[in-house]
Amino acid sequence: MKKTLLLGILTLLCACDDGDLQIERVDFDAVDVQTCGDLDDPLETTFFFKIDGDEALLLNLASGLLKNETSEADELQSSLPSASSLIYRLFDDDVSKDYFCSTIPALEPSVTKENTATAGDIDIETHVSTVSKDTKTYAHTISITGLSLANEQNESITDSSTMTYGTFKTTTPISARLDVPFSNYEAIADFSECENAFVDGSLRLYKKINDEYVSLDIPLTTIANAATTAGEPRTSTLENGAFKYTVLNTIVTDDMICTDAALSEDIISFDFTSSSGAISVETVANAADGTGAITYTHTISINNLLLVLKGDGEDVADVTLSAIDNFVLGTYTTVAD
């Protein structure tokens, strides 16, 4: 008799014409993905499994597909059975996590049936799921399309639709909690700037990395075309959210930064805004170029910064982070008129 494998709510259609394909009706939809959790870096995890009593669905994923950054569509993919592998096993008794994770291979329970994926395309969608005052949590959702399973007699079943294998989560420090706060932005040499001013007499400068950005509404008086004296930078205060650090559950675009309008409903924004602190700007005049134009390089630092992770105003309260003494945000260049 030909049987059907139900993964989640999907029905797999039998592709063989005869023989007895020994795959039982199983449902892993309500079962969480597990790992052995024995790696220093969870991003290096490649072995996943789902257990439902005496059944298990095992996935060996190609390495390098888990990243603590939001993914583009179709960016993180693998194939079965060449780069990754998937196995369905039925045991003669209930099986536990220890069976798969013990350093000494278990003798019991015994495998009574095993079916191996012979085809299928794996896609991983990664995005920020939650943000705290210390960490970002990423959800890595693993999906499989066009799955084919076969037994030892090469009898197979195939499903052309997409099934969700499960979601694995990892965490990483927020940029404000790096050993050197916001040091990940140092690799971005130049600020971008918004065309419109959102605070009178200011300019919005920003840098973005994947799913997050920092922005600063800097007073124009602090980036004047005049060199500062050593040890006497221009300064301004950071009350009322002049500095912002924002994390989104999607990839950041310039339009999302250069607006005060609400983002679309499907975008979740985790906003850290300055409640106090100071901007410090040291300006150096550069030698005139061939046309006689003089440029000024403004090194912008942030001092004694207090950031507040904004709550939703209902169930989640605002959280104030511990103070950040100082860090260099970057340099901005202007040209004398």
mmCIF file with all atom_site columns, C-alpha atoms in Angstrom, residues 75-282:
data_model
loop_
_atom_site.group_PDB
_atom_site.id
_atom_site.type_symbol
_atom_site.label_atom_id
_atom_site.label_alt_id
_atom_site.label_comp_id
_atom_site.label_asym_id
_atom_site.label_entity_id
_atom_site.label_seq_id
_atom_site.pdbx_PDB_ins_code
_atom_site.Cartn_x
_atom_site.Cartn_y
_atom_site.Cartn_z
_atom_site.occupancy
_atom_site.B_iso_or_equiv
_atom_site.pdbx_formal_charge
_atom_site.auth_seq_id
_atom_site.auth_comp_id
_atom_site.auth_asym_id
_atom_site.auth_atom_id
_atom_site.pdbx_PDB_model_num
ATOM 1   C CA . GLU A 1 75  ? 20.015 34.880 -0.861 1.00 0.00 ? 75  GLU A CA 1
ATOM 2   C CA . LEU A 1 76  ? 20.520 31.876 1.447  1.00 0.00 ? 76  LEU A CA 1
ATOM 3   C CA . GLN A 1 77  ? 19.842 28.641 -0.396 1.00 0.00 ? 77  GLN A CA 1
ATOM 4   C CA . SER A 1 78  ? 21.001 25.038 -0.552 1.00 0.00 ? 78  SER A CA 1
ATOM 5   C CA . SER A 1 79  ? 19.942 21.853 -2.327 1.00 0.00 ? 79  SER A CA 1
ATOM 6   C CA . LEU A 1 80  ? 19.105 18.282 -1.373 1.00 0.00 ? 80  LEU A CA 1
ATOM 7   C CA . PRO A 1 81  ? 20.899 15.913 -1.400 1.00 0.00 ? 81  PRO A CA 1
ATOM 8   C CA . SER A 1 82  ? 24.125 17.467 -2.760 1.00 0.00 ? 82  SER A CA 1
ATOM 9   C CA . ALA A 1 83  ? 24.952 20.294 -0.331 1.00 0.00 ? 83  ALA A CA 1
ATOM 10  C CA . SER A 1 84  ? 22.514 19.416 2.479  1.00 0.00 ? 84  SER A CA 1
ATOM 11  C CA . SER A 1 85  ? 20.716 16.237 3.535  1.00 0.00 ? 85  SER A CA 1
ATOM 12  C CA . LEU A 1 86  ? 17.343 15.348 5.082  1.00 0.00 ? 86  LEU A CA 1
ATOM 13  C CA . ILE A 1 87  ? 16.366 11.998 6.629  1.00 0.00 ? 87  ILE A CA 1
ATOM 14  C CA . TYR A 1 88  ? 13.086 10.739 8.089  1.00 0.00 ? 88  TYR A CA 1
ATOM 15  C CA . ARG A 1 89  ? 13.480 7.965  10.681 1.00 0.00 ? 89  ARG A CA 1
ATOM 16  C CA . LEU A 1 90  ? 11.010 5.764  12.518 1.00 0.00 ? 90  LEU A CA 1
ATOM 17  C CA . PHE A 1 91  ? 12.217 4.036  15.701 1.00 0.00 ? 91  PHE A CA 1
ATOM 18  C CA . ASP A 1 92  ? 10.908 1.060  17.672 1.00 0.00 ? 92  ASP A CA 1
ATOM 19  C CA . ASP A 1 93  ? 10.417 3.294  20.734 1.00 0.00 ? 93  ASP A CA 1
ATOM 20  C CA . ASP A 1 94  ? 10.337 6.965  21.666 1.00 0.00 ? 94  ASP A CA 1
ATOM 21  C CA . VAL A 1 95  ? 13.567 8.783  20.923 1.00 0.00 ? 95  VAL A CA 1
ATOM 22  C CA . SER A 1 96  ? 15.102 11.760 22.757 1.00 0.00 ? 96  SER A CA 1
ATOM 23  C CA . LYS A 1 97  ? 17.591 14.557 22.146 1.00 0.00 ? 97  LYS A CA 1
ATOM 24  C CA . ASP A 1 98  ? 20.300 12.553 23.927 1.00 0.00 ? 98  ASP A CA 1
ATOM 25  C CA . TYR A 1 99  ? 20.104 9.900  21.209 1.00 0.00 ? 99  TYR A CA 1
ATOM 26  C CA . PHE A 1 100 ? 21.362 12.412 18.638 1.00 0.00 ? 100 PHE A CA 1
ATOM 27  C CA . CYS A 1 101 ? 23.647 14.505 20.832 1.00 0.00 ? 101 CYS A CA 1
ATOM 28  C CA . SER A 1 102 ? 25.425 12.006 23.084 1.00 0.00 ? 102 SER A CA 1
ATOM 29  C CA . THR A 1 103 ? 29.169 11.665 22.513 1.00 0.00 ? 103 THR A CA 1
ATOM 30  C CA . ILE A 1 104 ? 28.727 7.895  22.860 1.00 0.00 ? 104 ILE A CA 1
ATOM 31  C CA . PRO A 1 105 ? 26.363 6.562  20.152 1.00 0.00 ? 105 PRO A CA 1
ATOM 32  C CA . ALA A 1 106 ? 23.158 5.130  21.624 1.00 0.00 ? 106 ALA A CA 1
ATOM 33  C CA . LEU A 1 107 ? 22.204 1.536  20.877 1.00 0.00 ? 107 LEU A CA 1
ATOM 34  C CA . GLU A 1 108 ? 18.517 2.031  21.633 1.00 0.00 ? 108 GLU A CA 1
ATOM 35  C CA . PRO A 1 109 ? 15.969 2.710  20.341 1.00 0.00 ? 109 PRO A CA 1
ATOM 36  C CA . SER A 1 110 ? 16.522 0.987  17.015 1.00 0.00 ? 110 SER A CA 1
ATOM 37  C CA . VAL A 1 111 ? 15.724 2.460  13.615 1.00 0.00 ? 111 VAL A CA 1
ATOM 38  C CA . THR A 1 112 ? 12.947 0.489  11.926 1.00 0.00 ? 112 THR A CA 1
ATOM 39  C CA . LYS A 1 113 ? 12.468 2.647  8.825  1.00 0.00 ? 113 LYS A CA 1
ATOM 40  C CA . GLU A 1 114 ? 14.556 5.314  7.128  1.00 0.00 ? 114 GLU A CA 1
ATOM 41  C CA . ASN A 1 115 ? 13.767 7.473  4.132  1.00 0.00 ? 115 ASN A CA 1
ATOM 42  C CA . THR A 1 116 ? 16.228 9.898  2.556  1.00 0.00 ? 116 THR A CA 1
ATOM 43  C CA . ALA A 1 117 ? 15.642 13.108 0.614  1.00 0.00 ? 117 ALA A CA 1
ATOM 44  C CA . THR A 1 118 ? 16.678 12.686 -3.012 1.00 0.00 ? 118 THR A CA 1
ATOM 45  C CA . ALA A 1 119 ? 15.656 16.177 -4.134 1.00 0.00 ? 119 ALA A CA 1
ATOM 46  C CA . GLY A 1 120 ? 14.577 19.501 -2.706 1.00 0.00 ? 120 GLY A CA 1
ATOM 47  C CA . ASP A 1 121 ? 15.520 23.170 -2.520 1.00 0.00 ? 121 ASP A CA 1
ATOM 48  C CA . ILE A 1 122 ? 16.250 24.736 0.858  1.00 0.00 ? 122 ILE A CA 1
ATOM 49  C CA . ASP A 1 123 ? 15.708 28.434 1.492  1.00 0.00 ? 123 ASP A CA 1
ATOM 50  C CA . ILE A 1 124 ? 16.577 30.306 4.683  1.00 0.00 ? 124 ILE A CA 1
ATOM 51  C CA . GLU A 1 125 ? 14.943 33.630 5.493  1.00 0.00 ? 125 GLU A CA 1
ATOM 52  C CA . THR A 1 126 ? 16.659 35.577 8.260  1.00 0.00 ? 126 THR A CA 1
ATOM 53  C CA . HIS A 1 127 ? 15.375 38.686 10.004 1.00 0.00 ? 127 HIS A CA 1
ATOM 54  C CA . VAL A 1 128 ? 15.472 40.418 13.391 1.00 0.00 ? 128 VAL A CA 1
ATOM 55  C CA . SER A 1 129 ? 12.727 39.074 15.635 1.00 0.00 ? 129 SER A CA 1
ATOM 56  C CA . THR A 1 130 ? 13.386 40.902 18.911 1.00 0.00 ? 130 THR A CA 1
ATOM 57  C CA . VAL A 1 131 ? 15.753 43.513 20.324 1.00 0.00 ? 131 VAL A CA 1
ATOM 58  C CA . SER A 1 132 ? 16.637 44.119 23.967 1.00 0.00 ? 132 SER A CA 1
ATOM 59  C CA . LYS A 1 133 ? 18.875 46.677 25.639 1.00 0.00 ? 133 LYS A CA 1
ATOM 60  C CA . ASP A 1 134 ? 21.798 44.310 25.039 1.00 0.00 ? 134 ASP A CA 1
ATOM 61  C CA . THR A 1 135 ? 21.118 41.989 22.097 1.00 0.00 ? 135 THR A CA 1
ATOM 62  C CA . LYS A 1 136 ? 19.474 41.463 18.731 1.00 0.00 ? 136 LYS A CA 1
ATOM 63  C CA . THR A 1 137 ? 17.764 38.114 18.157 1.00 0.00 ? 137 THR A CA 1
ATOM 64  C CA . TYR A 1 138 ? 17.631 36.737 14.629 1.00 0.00 ? 138 TYR A CA 1
ATOM 65  C CA . ALA A 1 139 ? 15.078 34.187 13.436 1.00 0.00 ? 139 ALA A CA 1
ATOM 66  C CA . HIS A 1 140 ? 16.322 31.840 10.703 1.00 0.00 ? 140 HIS A CA 1
ATOM 67  C CA . THR A 1 141 ? 13.294 30.206 9.063  1.00 0.00 ? 141 THR A CA 1
ATOM 68  C CA . ILE A 1 142 ? 14.169 27.093 7.059  1.00 0.00 ? 142 ILE A CA 1
ATOM 69  C CA . SER A 1 143 ? 11.843 26.099 4.203  1.00 0.00 ? 143 SER A CA 1
ATOM 70  C CA . ILE A 1 144 ? 12.025 23.239 1.706  1.00 0.00 ? 144 ILE A CA 1
ATOM 71  C CA . THR A 1 145 ? 10.431 23.199 -1.756 1.00 0.00 ? 145 THR A CA 1
ATOM 72  C CA . GLY A 1 146 ? 10.052 20.211 -4.068 1.00 0.00 ? 146 GLY A CA 1
ATOM 73  C CA . LEU A 1 147 ? 10.951 17.621 -1.453 1.00 0.00 ? 147 LEU A CA 1
ATOM 74  C CA . SER A 1 148 ? 11.372 14.018 -2.624 1.00 0.00 ? 148 SER A CA 1
ATOM 75  C CA . LEU A 1 149 ? 11.880 11.148 -0.169 1.00 0.00 ? 149 LEU A CA 1
ATOM 76  C CA . ALA A 1 150 ? 12.946 7.634  -1.116 1.00 0.00 ? 150 ALA A CA 1
ATOM 77  C CA . ASN A 1 151 ? 13.337 4.308  0.678  1.00 0.00 ? 151 ASN A CA 1
ATOM 78  C CA . GLU A 1 152 ? 15.933 1.590  0.166  1.00 0.00 ? 152 GLU A CA 1
ATOM 79  C CA . GLN A 1 153 ? 13.910 0.193  -2.746 1.00 0.00 ? 153 GLN A CA 1
ATOM 80  C CA . ASN A 1 154 ? 14.155 3.597  -4.490 1.00 0.00 ? 154 ASN A CA 1
ATOM 81  C CA . GLU A 1 155 ? 10.415 4.117  -4.155 1.00 0.00 ? 155 GLU A CA 1
ATOM 82  C CA . SER A 1 156 ? 9.757  7.819  -3.694 1.00 0.00 ? 156 SER A CA 1
ATOM 83  C CA . ILE A 1 157 ? 7.194  10.475 -2.944 1.00 0.00 ? 157 ILE A CA 1
ATOM 84  C CA . THR A 1 158 ? 7.430  14.103 -4.056 1.00 0.00 ? 158 THR A CA 1
ATOM 85  C CA . ASP A 1 159 ? 5.774  17.331 -2.976 1.00 0.00 ? 159 ASP A CA 1
ATOM 86  C CA . SER A 1 160 ? 6.141  20.337 -5.277 1.00 0.00 ? 160 SER A CA 1
ATOM 87  C CA . SER A 1 161 ? 4.906  22.833 -2.676 1.00 0.00 ? 161 SER A CA 1
ATOM 88  C CA . THR A 1 162 ? 6.877  24.521 0.114  1.00 0.00 ? 162 THR A CA 1
ATOM 89  C CA . MET A 1 163 ? 7.053  23.213 3.671  1.00 0.00 ? 163 MET A CA 1
ATOM 90  C CA . THR A 1 164 ? 8.441  25.116 6.652  1.00 0.00 ? 164 THR A CA 1
ATOM 91  C CA . TYR A 1 165 ? 10.941 22.913 8.444  1.00 0.00 ? 165 TYR A CA 1
ATOM 92  C CA . GLY A 1 166 ? 11.249 25.300 11.376 1.00 0.00 ? 166 GLY A CA 1
ATOM 93  C CA . THR A 1 167 ? 12.881 28.367 12.874 1.00 0.00 ? 167 THR A CA 1
ATOM 94  C CA . PHE A 1 168 ? 16.245 28.565 14.642 1.00 0.00 ? 168 PHE A CA 1
ATOM 95  C CA . LYS A 1 169 ? 17.223 31.665 16.637 1.00 0.00 ? 169 LYS A CA 1
ATOM 96  C CA . THR A 1 170 ? 20.579 33.269 17.364 1.00 0.00 ? 170 THR A CA 1
ATOM 97  C CA . THR A 1 171 ? 21.589 36.404 19.243 1.00 0.00 ? 171 THR A CA 1
ATOM 98  C CA . THR A 1 172 ? 24.309 39.007 18.844 1.00 0.00 ? 172 THR A CA 1
ATOM 99  C CA . PRO A 1 173 ? 25.160 42.192 20.780 1.00 0.00 ? 173 PRO A CA 1
ATOM 100 C CA . ILE A 1 174 ? 23.536 45.400 19.593 1.00 0.00 ? 174 ILE A CA 1
ATOM 101 C CA . SER A 1 175 ? 25.966 47.954 18.182 1.00 0.00 ? 175 SER A CA 1
ATOM 102 C CA . ALA A 1 176 ? 25.729 50.040 21.352 1.00 0.00 ? 176 ALA A CA 1
ATOM 103 C CA . ARG A 1 177 ? 26.959 47.051 23.376 1.00 0.00 ? 177 ARG A CA 1
ATOM 104 C CA . LEU A 1 178 ? 30.046 46.165 21.355 1.00 0.00 ? 178 LEU A CA 1
ATOM 105 C CA . ASP A 1 179 ? 33.374 46.329 23.220 1.00 0.00 ? 179 ASP A CA 1
ATOM 106 C CA . VAL A 1 180 ? 33.864 49.635 21.415 1.00 0.00 ? 180 VAL A CA 1
ATOM 107 C CA . PRO A 1 181 ? 30.340 51.003 20.938 1.00 0.00 ? 181 PRO A CA 1
ATOM 108 C CA . PHE A 1 182 ? 29.323 51.424 17.299 1.00 0.00 ? 182 PHE A CA 1
ATOM 109 C CA . SER A 1 183 ? 32.785 50.366 16.099 1.00 0.00 ? 183 SER A CA 1
ATOM 110 C CA . ASN A 1 184 ? 31.090 48.336 13.338 1.00 0.00 ? 184 ASN A CA 1
ATOM 111 C CA . TYR A 1 185 ? 30.292 51.658 11.643 1.00 0.00 ? 185 TYR A CA 1
ATOM 112 C CA . GLU A 1 186 ? 33.957 52.660 11.395 1.00 0.00 ? 186 GLU A CA 1
ATOM 113 C CA . ALA A 1 187 ? 34.329 50.747 8.124  1.00 0.00 ? 187 ALA A CA 1
ATOM 114 C CA . ILE A 1 188 ? 31.845 53.155 6.508  1.00 0.00 ? 188 ILE A CA 1
ATOM 115 C CA . ALA A 1 189 ? 34.106 56.016 5.513  1.00 0.00 ? 189 ALA A CA 1
ATOM 116 C CA . ASP A 1 190 ? 31.524 58.670 4.691  1.00 0.00 ? 190 ASP A CA 1
ATOM 117 C CA . PHE A 1 191 ? 28.209 59.765 6.107  1.00 0.00 ? 191 PHE A CA 1
ATOM 118 C CA . SER A 1 192 ? 25.152 59.895 3.910  1.00 0.00 ? 192 SER A CA 1
ATOM 119 C CA . GLU A 1 193 ? 22.895 62.900 4.341  1.00 0.00 ? 193 GLU A CA 1
ATOM 120 C CA . CYS A 1 194 ? 19.205 63.610 3.932  1.00 0.00 ? 194 CYS A CA 1
ATOM 121 C CA . GLU A 1 195 ? 18.097 66.341 1.560  1.00 0.00 ? 195 GLU A CA 1
ATOM 122 C CA . ASN A 1 196 ? 15.543 67.709 4.005  1.00 0.00 ? 196 ASN A CA 1
ATOM 123 C CA . ALA A 1 197 ? 16.159 69.052 7.503  1.00 0.00 ? 197 ALA A CA 1
ATOM 124 C CA . PHE A 1 198 ? 14.052 67.530 10.279 1.00 0.00 ? 198 PHE A CA 1
ATOM 125 C CA . VAL A 1 199 ? 15.237 69.944 12.954 1.00 0.00 ? 199 VAL A CA 1
ATOM 126 C CA . ASP A 1 200 ? 15.575 73.638 12.147 1.00 0.00 ? 200 ASP A CA 1
ATOM 127 C CA . GLY A 1 201 ? 19.173 74.660 11.532 1.00 0.00 ? 201 GLY A CA 1
ATOM 128 C CA . SER A 1 202 ? 20.433 71.083 11.341 1.00 0.00 ? 202 SER A CA 1
ATOM 129 C CA . LEU A 1 203 ? 21.506 68.413 8.870  1.00 0.00 ? 203 LEU A CA 1
ATOM 130 C CA . ARG A 1 204 ? 20.631 64.725 9.222  1.00 0.00 ? 204 ARG A CA 1
ATOM 131 C CA . LEU A 1 205 ? 23.708 62.562 8.752  1.00 0.00 ? 205 LEU A CA 1
ATOM 132 C CA . TYR A 1 206 ? 23.493 58.777 8.842  1.00 0.00 ? 206 TYR A CA 1
ATOM 133 C CA . LYS A 1 207 ? 25.202 55.456 8.287  1.00 0.00 ? 207 LYS A CA 1
ATOM 134 C CA . LYS A 1 208 ? 23.396 52.187 7.677  1.00 0.00 ? 208 LYS A CA 1
ATOM 135 C CA . ILE A 1 209 ? 24.391 48.535 7.968  1.00 0.00 ? 209 ILE A CA 1
ATOM 136 C CA . ASN A 1 210 ? 21.971 45.920 6.675  1.00 0.00 ? 210 ASN A CA 1
ATOM 137 C CA . ASP A 1 211 ? 19.005 46.083 9.091  1.00 0.00 ? 211 ASP A CA 1
ATOM 138 C CA . GLU A 1 212 ? 20.128 48.982 11.303 1.00 0.00 ? 212 GLU A CA 1
ATOM 139 C CA . TYR A 1 213 ? 21.332 52.566 11.152 1.00 0.00 ? 213 TYR A CA 1
ATOM 140 C CA . VAL A 1 214 ? 22.585 55.477 13.217 1.00 0.00 ? 214 VAL A CA 1
ATOM 141 C CA . SER A 1 215 ? 21.451 59.017 12.480 1.00 0.00 ? 215 SER A CA 1
ATOM 142 C CA . LEU A 1 216 ? 22.397 62.411 13.860 1.00 0.00 ? 216 LEU A CA 1
ATOM 143 C CA . ASP A 1 217 ? 20.568 65.706 13.443 1.00 0.00 ? 217 ASP A CA 1
ATOM 144 C CA . ILE A 1 218 ? 23.688 67.842 13.766 1.00 0.00 ? 218 ILE A CA 1
ATOM 145 C CA . PRO A 1 219 ? 23.493 71.643 14.109 1.00 0.00 ? 219 PRO A CA 1
ATOM 146 C CA . LEU A 1 220 ? 25.005 73.368 11.090 1.00 0.00 ? 220 LEU A CA 1
ATOM 147 C CA . THR A 1 221 ? 26.949 75.645 13.419 1.00 0.00 ? 221 THR A CA 1
ATOM 148 C CA . THR A 1 222 ? 29.071 72.700 14.572 1.00 0.00 ? 222 THR A CA 1
ATOM 149 C CA . ILE A 1 223 ? 30.269 71.918 11.043 1.00 0.00 ? 223 ILE A CA 1
ATOM 150 C CA . ALA A 1 224 ? 31.189 75.442 10.015 1.00 0.00 ? 224 ALA A CA 1
ATOM 151 C CA . ASN A 1 225 ? 33.947 75.946 7.454  1.00 0.00 ? 225 ASN A CA 1
ATOM 152 C CA . ALA A 1 226 ? 36.549 77.022 9.976  1.00 0.00 ? 226 ALA A CA 1
ATOM 153 C CA . ALA A 1 227 ? 39.246 75.013 11.703 1.00 0.00 ? 227 ALA A CA 1
ATOM 154 C CA . THR A 1 228 ? 38.883 74.460 15.433 1.00 0.00 ? 228 THR A CA 1
ATOM 155 C CA . THR A 1 229 ? 41.643 75.087 17.950 1.00 0.00 ? 229 THR A CA 1
ATOM 156 C CA . ALA A 1 230 ? 43.287 71.971 19.375 1.00 0.00 ? 230 ALA A CA 1
ATOM 157 C CA . GLY A 1 231 ? 41.428 70.862 22.490 1.00 0.00 ? 231 GLY A CA 1
ATOM 158 C CA . GLU A 1 232 ? 38.543 73.247 21.805 1.00 0.00 ? 232 GLU A CA 1
ATOM 159 C CA . PRO A 1 233 ? 35.972 71.387 19.689 1.00 0.00 ? 233 PRO A CA 1
ATOM 160 C CA . ARG A 1 234 ? 32.586 72.758 18.804 1.00 0.00 ? 234 ARG A CA 1
ATOM 161 C CA . THR A 1 235 ? 29.893 71.143 20.937 1.00 0.00 ? 235 THR A CA 1
ATOM 162 C CA . SER A 1 236 ? 26.145 70.704 21.097 1.00 0.00 ? 236 SER A CA 1
ATOM 163 C CA . THR A 1 237 ? 23.798 68.745 23.346 1.00 0.00 ? 237 THR A CA 1
ATOM 164 C CA . LEU A 1 238 ? 21.920 65.570 22.425 1.00 0.00 ? 238 LEU A CA 1
ATOM 165 C CA . GLU A 1 239 ? 18.582 65.977 24.172 1.00 0.00 ? 239 GLU A CA 1
ATOM 166 C CA . ASN A 1 240 ? 15.311 65.149 22.429 1.00 0.00 ? 240 ASN A CA 1
ATOM 167 C CA . GLY A 1 241 ? 16.555 62.329 20.237 1.00 0.00 ? 241 GLY A CA 1
ATOM 168 C CA . ALA A 1 242 ? 19.099 64.183 18.117 1.00 0.00 ? 242 ALA A CA 1
ATOM 169 C CA . PHE A 1 243 ? 21.023 60.874 17.924 1.00 0.00 ? 243 PHE A CA 1
ATOM 170 C CA . LYS A 1 244 ? 19.155 57.701 17.004 1.00 0.00 ? 244 LYS A CA 1
ATOM 171 C CA . TYR A 1 245 ? 20.130 54.068 16.717 1.00 0.00 ? 245 TYR A CA 1
ATOM 172 C CA . THR A 1 246 ? 17.420 52.031 15.000 1.00 0.00 ? 246 THR A CA 1
ATOM 173 C CA . VAL A 1 247 ? 17.066 48.333 14.213 1.00 0.00 ? 247 VAL A CA 1
ATOM 174 C CA . LEU A 1 248 ? 14.425 47.078 11.765 1.00 0.00 ? 248 LEU A CA 1
ATOM 175 C CA . ASN A 1 249 ? 13.097 43.634 10.874 1.00 0.00 ? 249 ASN A CA 1
ATOM 176 C CA . THR A 1 250 ? 13.963 44.341 7.258  1.00 0.00 ? 250 THR A CA 1
ATOM 177 C CA . ILE A 1 251 ? 16.859 45.760 5.267  1.00 0.00 ? 251 ILE A CA 1
ATOM 178 C CA . VAL A 1 252 ? 17.190 49.517 5.759  1.00 0.00 ? 252 VAL A CA 1
ATOM 179 C CA . THR A 1 253 ? 16.769 51.872 2.810  1.00 0.00 ? 253 THR A CA 1
ATOM 180 C CA . ASP A 1 254 ? 17.624 55.578 2.608  1.00 0.00 ? 254 ASP A CA 1
ATOM 181 C CA . ASP A 1 255 ? 13.941 56.491 2.394  1.00 0.00 ? 255 ASP A CA 1
ATOM 182 C CA . MET A 1 256 ? 13.296 54.860 5.776  1.00 0.00 ? 256 MET A CA 1
ATOM 183 C CA . ILE A 1 257 ? 15.841 57.164 7.416  1.00 0.00 ? 257 ILE A CA 1
ATOM 184 C CA . CYS A 1 258 ? 15.070 60.413 5.628  1.00 0.00 ? 258 CYS A CA 1
ATOM 185 C CA . THR A 1 259 ? 11.496 60.679 6.824  1.00 0.00 ? 259 THR A CA 1
ATOM 186 C CA . ASP A 1 260 ? 9.551  61.359 9.979  1.00 0.00 ? 260 ASP A CA 1
ATOM 187 C CA . ALA A 1 261 ? 6.518  59.511 8.634  1.00 0.00 ? 261 ALA A CA 1
ATOM 188 C CA . ALA A 1 262 ? 5.496  56.142 10.050 1.00 0.00 ? 262 ALA A CA 1
ATOM 189 C CA . LEU A 1 263 ? 6.917  53.107 8.270  1.00 0.00 ? 263 LEU A CA 1
ATOM 190 C CA . SER A 1 264 ? 4.641  50.492 6.716  1.00 0.00 ? 264 SER A CA 1
ATOM 191 C CA . GLU A 1 265 ? 2.713  48.273 9.123  1.00 0.00 ? 265 GLU A CA 1
ATOM 192 C CA . ASP A 1 266 ? 4.739  45.149 8.324  1.00 0.00 ? 266 ASP A CA 1
ATOM 193 C CA . ILE A 1 267 ? 8.003  46.810 9.413  1.00 0.00 ? 267 ILE A CA 1
ATOM 194 C CA . ILE A 1 268 ? 8.891  46.550 13.090 1.00 0.00 ? 268 ILE A CA 1
ATOM 195 C CA . SER A 1 269 ? 11.199 49.273 14.359 1.00 0.00 ? 269 SER A CA 1
ATOM 196 C CA . PHE A 1 270 ? 13.284 49.064 17.540 1.00 0.00 ? 270 PHE A CA 1
ATOM 197 C CA . ASP A 1 271 ? 14.323 52.630 18.352 1.00 0.00 ? 271 ASP A CA 1
ATOM 198 C CA . PHE A 1 272 ? 17.074 53.825 20.671 1.00 0.00 ? 272 PHE A CA 1
ATOM 199 C CA . THR A 1 273 ? 17.029 57.617 21.062 1.00 0.00 ? 273 THR A CA 1
ATOM 200 C CA . SER A 1 274 ? 19.351 59.965 22.929 1.00 0.00 ? 274 SER A CA 1
ATOM 201 C CA . SER A 1 275 ? 18.029 61.426 26.171 1.00 0.00 ? 275 SER A CA 1
ATOM 202 C CA . SER A 1 276 ? 21.284 63.225 26.976 1.00 0.00 ? 276 SER A CA 1
ATOM 203 C CA . GLY A 1 277 ? 24.855 63.528 25.803 1.00 0.00 ? 277 GLY A CA 1
ATOM 204 C CA . ALA A 1 278 ? 26.957 65.836 23.691 1.00 0.00 ? 278 ALA A CA 1
ATOM 205 C CA . ILE A 1 279 ? 28.246 66.197 20.151 1.00 0.00 ? 279 ILE A CA 1
ATOM 206 C CA . SER A 1 280 ? 31.904 67.154 19.813 1.00 0.00 ? 280 SER A CA 1
ATOM 207 C CA . VAL A 1 281 ? 33.294 68.300 16.458 1.00 0.00 ? 281 VAL A CA 1
ATOM 208 C CA . GLU A 1 282 ? 36.947 68.898 15.626 1.00 0.00 ? 282 GLU A CA 1
#
